[in-house]
Amino acid sequence: RSCPKCPPSSQLADALRAYKLTVVLLVAAISLSPLTEAAAWGVGCSGTPGITDPPATDSVCEGGSIQISILPVTDTDQFQWEFDSGAGFNPISDTGGYSGTNTGTLTIDPAALSDAGDYRCVATCTSSSLDETSSATTLTVDPLPADIADADTDDADDTICEGDPLSLTATVGAGEEVDWYDDTCGGNLIGSGSPLPISPTTATTYFARARNTTTGCVSANCDSVAVTVNPIPADITDADSDDADDTVC
């Protein structure tokens, strides 16, 4: 039946397609987490951001890697990490060892001594123009011990006969210990301390690395000492004389 006041069928079809598309997008948006939704659609927040405060303190060895996070979050589609080295908080960007400065997780790799200080993140919901600032994490960057430079043994020429005792020696700073390896630097740990008694059966190169006993940080490099082990001659089994019955007058 004709309907003079009804819109043309083409307009009805277009409206139906638009409605279906809206429903599909709405269902997809609801199925996403707030953070993923914000990244995918740029929408989805409507109130004050909710964040998870990072730990109050954290530490990392110089040259190491660390992450500071405020995830999970709600009602957030924008992040900005800030750093305070003592003169106040300022925004930071993905330069030097920083990455993720505009995400919920900040990564510092490698950590420099100058990276020590306070870090916080400002989470923002752009559609509501509301933001929330996390509490600060005070980051300590522990320096590495100095490299050992005098790895040695208590033998003048670092040479022994197989089975003989020997001690490894090295000098480290206050509050530090020396760790010894017999494979590579940081490879197979054989013991700690100086002097360290050993009894190698074959020629071996030993590697010495300094370790801070409080922070656990280790020196960047090892010093090494090569020990020569001379084999013991085989036992004699034919001791005799040139007389048939080993008897003389």
Coordinates of C-alpha atoms in Angstrom, one line a residue:
R1 CA 0.0 0.0 0.0
S2 CA 1.3 3.5 -0.8
C3 CA 2.3 5.8 2.0
P4 CA 2.6 9.4 0.8
K5 CA 4.1 10.7 4.0
C6 CA 6.7 7.8 4.4
P7 CA 10.3 8.5 3.4
P8 CA 11.6 6.8 0.2
S9 CA 12.7 3.2 0.6
S10 CA 16.4 4.1 -0.1
Q11 CA 16.4 6.4 2.9
L12 CA 15.0 3.7 5.1
A13 CA 17.7 1.3 3.9
D14 CA 20.5 3.8 4.6
A15 CA 19.1 4.4 8.1
L16 CA 18.9 0.7 8.8
R17 CA 22.5 0.2 7.8
A18 CA 23.7 3.1 9.9
Y19 CA 21.8 1.7 12.9
K20 CA 23.4 -1.8 12.5
L21 CA 26.9 -0.2 12.2
T22 CA 26.3 1.8 15.4
V23 CA 25.2 -1.4 17.3
V24 CA 28.3 -3.3 16.1
L25 CA 30.6 -0.5 17.2
L26 CA 28.9 -0.2 20.5
V27 CA 29.2 -3.9 21.2
A28 CA 32.9 -4.0 20.2
A29 CA 33.6 -1.0 22.5
I30 CA 31.9 -2.5 25.5
S31 CA 33.9 -5.7 25.1
L32 CA 37.2 -3.8 25.3
S33 CA 39.0 -2.9 28.5
P34 CA 39.0 0.8 29.3
L35 CA 42.7 1.2 28.3
T36 CA 42.3 -0.9 25.1
E37 CA 39.1 0.9 24.2
A38 CA 40.8 4.3 24.6
A39 CA 43.7 3.2 22.3
A40 CA 41.4 1.7 19.7
W41 CA 38.6 4.3 19.6
G42 CA 39.9 7.4 21.3
V43 CA 36.7 7.4 23.4
G44 CA 35.2 5.5 26.2
C45 CA 36.1 7.6 29.3
S46 CA 33.5 10.0 30.8
G47 CA 34.6 10.7 34.3
T48 CA 37.6 11.0 36.6
P49 CA 40.4 8.6 35.8
G50 CA 41.0 5.7 38.2
I51 CA 44.6 4.5 38.5
T52 CA 46.7 2.1 40.5
D53 CA 49.4 3.9 42.4
P54 CA 53.0 2.6 41.8
P55 CA 55.2 1.5 44.7
A56 CA 56.5 4.2 46.9
T57 CA 60.2 3.2 46.3
D58 CA 62.1 1.1 43.9
S59 CA 65.7 0.5 42.9
V60 CA 67.7 -0.7 40.0
C61 CA 71.4 -1.2 39.3
E62 CA 73.2 1.2 37.0
G63 CA 72.8 0.0 33.4
G64 CA 69.9 -2.2 34.4
S65 CA 66.2 -2.1 33.3
I66 CA 63.1 -1.2 35.4
Q67 CA 59.4 -0.5 34.8
I68 CA 57.0 1.7 36.8
S69 CA 53.3 1.2 36.2
I70 CA 50.0 2.7 37.1
L71 CA 48.0 -0.1 35.4
P72 CA 45.2 -1.1 35.5
V73 CA 43.3 2.1 34.9
T74 CA 39.7 3.2 34.2
D75 CA 38.3 6.2 32.4
T76 CA 41.7 7.1 30.9
D77 CA 42.8 7.7 27.4
Q78 CA 45.9 9.8 27.9
F79 CA 49.1 9.4 29.9
Q80 CA 52.1 11.6 30.7
W81 CA 54.9 10.6 33.0
E82 CA 56.8 13.2 34.9
F83 CA 60.2 13.3 36.6
D84 CA 61.6 15.3 39.6
S85 CA 65.3 15.2 40.3
G86 CA 64.9 17.8 43.0
A87 CA 63.7 20.9 41.2
G88 CA 60.1 19.9 40.7
F89 CA 58.2 17.6 38.3
N90 CA 58.5 18.0 34.6
P91 CA 57.1 16.0 31.7
I92 CA 59.5 13.5 30.1
S93 CA 59.6 12.0 26.6
D94 CA 60.9 8.9 24.9
T95 CA 64.5 9.9 24.8
G96 CA 67.7 8.4 26.4
G97 CA 66.7 5.4 28.4
Y98 CA 63.0 6.3 28.6
S99 CA 60.2 4.6 26.7
G100 CA 56.5 4.4 27.3
T101 CA 56.3 8.0 28.6
N102 CA 52.8 8.3 27.2
T103 CA 51.5 5.0 28.3
G104 CA 50.5 3.4 31.6
T105 CA 53.9 1.8 32.1
L106 CA 57.2 3.7 32.0
T107 CA 60.4 1.7 31.1
I108 CA 63.9 2.9 31.9
D109 CA 66.6 0.9 30.1
P110 CA 69.4 1.3 30.6
A111 CA 69.1 3.2 33.9
A112 CA 71.7 5.9 34.4
L113 CA 72.7 7.4 37.8
S114 CA 71.1 10.7 36.7
D115 CA 67.7 8.8 36.4
A116 CA 67.5 8.6 40.2
G117 CA 64.6 10.7 41.6
D118 CA 60.8 10.8 41.8
Y119 CA 58.4 9.6 39.0
R120 CA 54.7 10.0 38.7
C121 CA 52.0 9.8 36.0
V122 CA 49.2 12.1 35.1
A123 CA 46.2 10.1 33.7
T124 CA 43.6 12.1 31.7
C125 CA 40.2 11.5 30.3
T126 CA 40.1 13.9 27.3
S127 CA 36.3 13.8 26.8
S128 CA 35.6 14.8 30.4
S129 CA 38.7 17.0 30.7
L130 CA 39.4 15.4 34.1
D131 CA 42.7 14.0 35.2
E132 CA 44.3 12.1 38.1
T133 CA 47.9 12.3 39.2
S134 CA 49.5 9.2 40.7
S135 CA 51.6 9.1 43.8
A136 CA 55.3 9.3 43.2
T137 CA 57.8 6.4 43.1
T138 CA 61.2 7.4 44.4
L139 CA 63.7 5.5 42.3
T140 CA 67.2 4.7 43.5
V141 CA 69.9 3.9 40.9
D142 CA 72.7 2.0 42.6
P143 CA 76.2 2.4 41.1
L144 CA 78.2 -0.6 40.0
P145 CA 81.3 -1.7 41.9
A146 CA 84.6 -0.9 40.2
D147 CA 86.1 -3.6 38.0
I148 CA 88.6 -5.8 39.6
A149 CA 92.1 -5.3 38.2
D150 CA 94.3 -7.6 40.3
A151 CA 92.9 -11.2 39.9
D152 CA 95.8 -13.5 40.8
T153 CA 96.8 -16.6 42.8
D154 CA 99.1 -17.2 45.7
D155 CA 101.6 -19.0 43.4
A156 CA 104.3 -16.8 41.9
D157 CA 103.8 -18.1 38.3
D158 CA 100.2 -19.4 38.7
T159 CA 101.5 -22.9 38.0
I160 CA 100.9 -26.1 40.1
C161 CA 101.2 -29.8 39.8
E162 CA 97.9 -31.7 39.4
G163 CA 96.2 -32.1 42.8
D164 CA 98.2 -29.4 44.5
P165 CA 96.3 -26.7 46.4
L166 CA 96.1 -23.1 45.2
S167 CA 94.2 -20.0 46.2
L168 CA 92.6 -17.3 44.0
T169 CA 93.0 -13.7 45.2
A170 CA 91.6 -10.3 44.3
T171 CA 90.9 -6.9 45.9
V172 CA 87.5 -5.3 46.1
G173 CA 86.1 -2.2 47.9
A174 CA 84.4 -1.9 51.3
G175 CA 81.0 -3.7 51.4
E176 CA 81.9 -5.8 48.3
E177 CA 82.7 -9.4 47.7
V178 CA 84.5 -11.1 44.8
D179 CA 82.7 -13.9 42.9
W180 CA 84.8 -16.4 40.9
Y181 CA 83.8 -18.1 37.7
D182 CA 85.6 -20.8 35.8
D183 CA 83.7 -20.7 32.4
T184 CA 83.1 -17.1 31.4
C185 CA 82.5 -13.8 33.2
G186 CA 79.3 -14.4 35.0
G187 CA 79.2 -18.1 33.8
N188 CA 79.7 -21.0 36.2
L189 CA 80.1 -19.7 39.8
I190 CA 82.7 -21.7 41.7
G191 CA 82.8 -19.7 44.9
S192 CA 83.2 -16.3 46.6
G193 CA 85.8 -14.6 48.6
S194 CA 89.5 -13.9 48.6
P195 CA 91.5 -16.0 49.1
L196 CA 89.5 -18.8 47.6
P197 CA 91.1 -22.3 47.9
I198 CA 90.9 -24.4 44.7
S199 CA 92.5 -27.6 43.4
P200 CA 92.2 -27.7 39.7
T201 CA 93.0 -30.9 37.7
T202 CA 93.4 -29.2 34.3
A203 CA 94.5 -25.8 33.1
T204 CA 91.7 -23.3 33.8
T205 CA 91.1 -19.5 33.4
Y206 CA 89.3 -18.0 36.4
F207 CA 87.2 -14.8 36.2
A208 CA 86.8 -12.4 39.1
R209 CA 83.8 -10.0 39.4
A210 CA 83.0 -7.6 42.2
R211 CA 79.6 -7.7 43.9
N212 CA 78.0 -5.1 46.3
T213 CA 76.7 -7.2 49.2
T214 CA 73.9 -4.7 50.0
T215 CA 72.5 -3.8 46.5
G216 CA 73.6 -7.0 44.7
C217 CA 75.0 -4.9 41.8
V218 CA 78.0 -6.4 40.1
S219 CA 80.9 -4.9 38.2
A220 CA 80.5 -4.4 34.5
N221 CA 83.6 -6.5 33.7
C222 CA 85.7 -9.4 35.1
D223 CA 89.4 -9.7 35.6
S224 CA 90.9 -13.1 34.8
V225 CA 93.9 -15.3 35.8
A226 CA 95.0 -18.4 34.0
V227 CA 96.2 -21.3 36.1
T228 CA 98.6 -23.9 34.5
V229 CA 98.3 -27.4 35.9
N230 CA 101.2 -29.8 35.1
P231 CA 100.2 -33.5 35.0
I232 CA 101.8 -35.9 37.5
P233 CA 104.1 -38.4 35.9
A234 CA 102.8 -42.0 35.8
D235 CA 103.9 -44.3 38.6
I236 CA 107.0 -46.4 37.9
T237 CA 106.2 -50.1 37.8
D238 CA 109.5 -51.7 36.6
A239 CA 112.1 -50.6 39.1
D240 CA 115.0 -53.1 38.8
S241 CA 118.7 -53.5 38.6
D242 CA 121.1 -54.8 36.0
D243 CA 121.7 -58.0 38.0
A244 CA 119.5 -60.9 37.3
D245 CA 118.6 -61.5 41.0
D246 CA 119.4 -58.0 42.2
T247 CA 122.2 -59.5 44.4
V248 CA 125.9 -58.6 44.6
C249 CA 128.8 -59.8 46.8

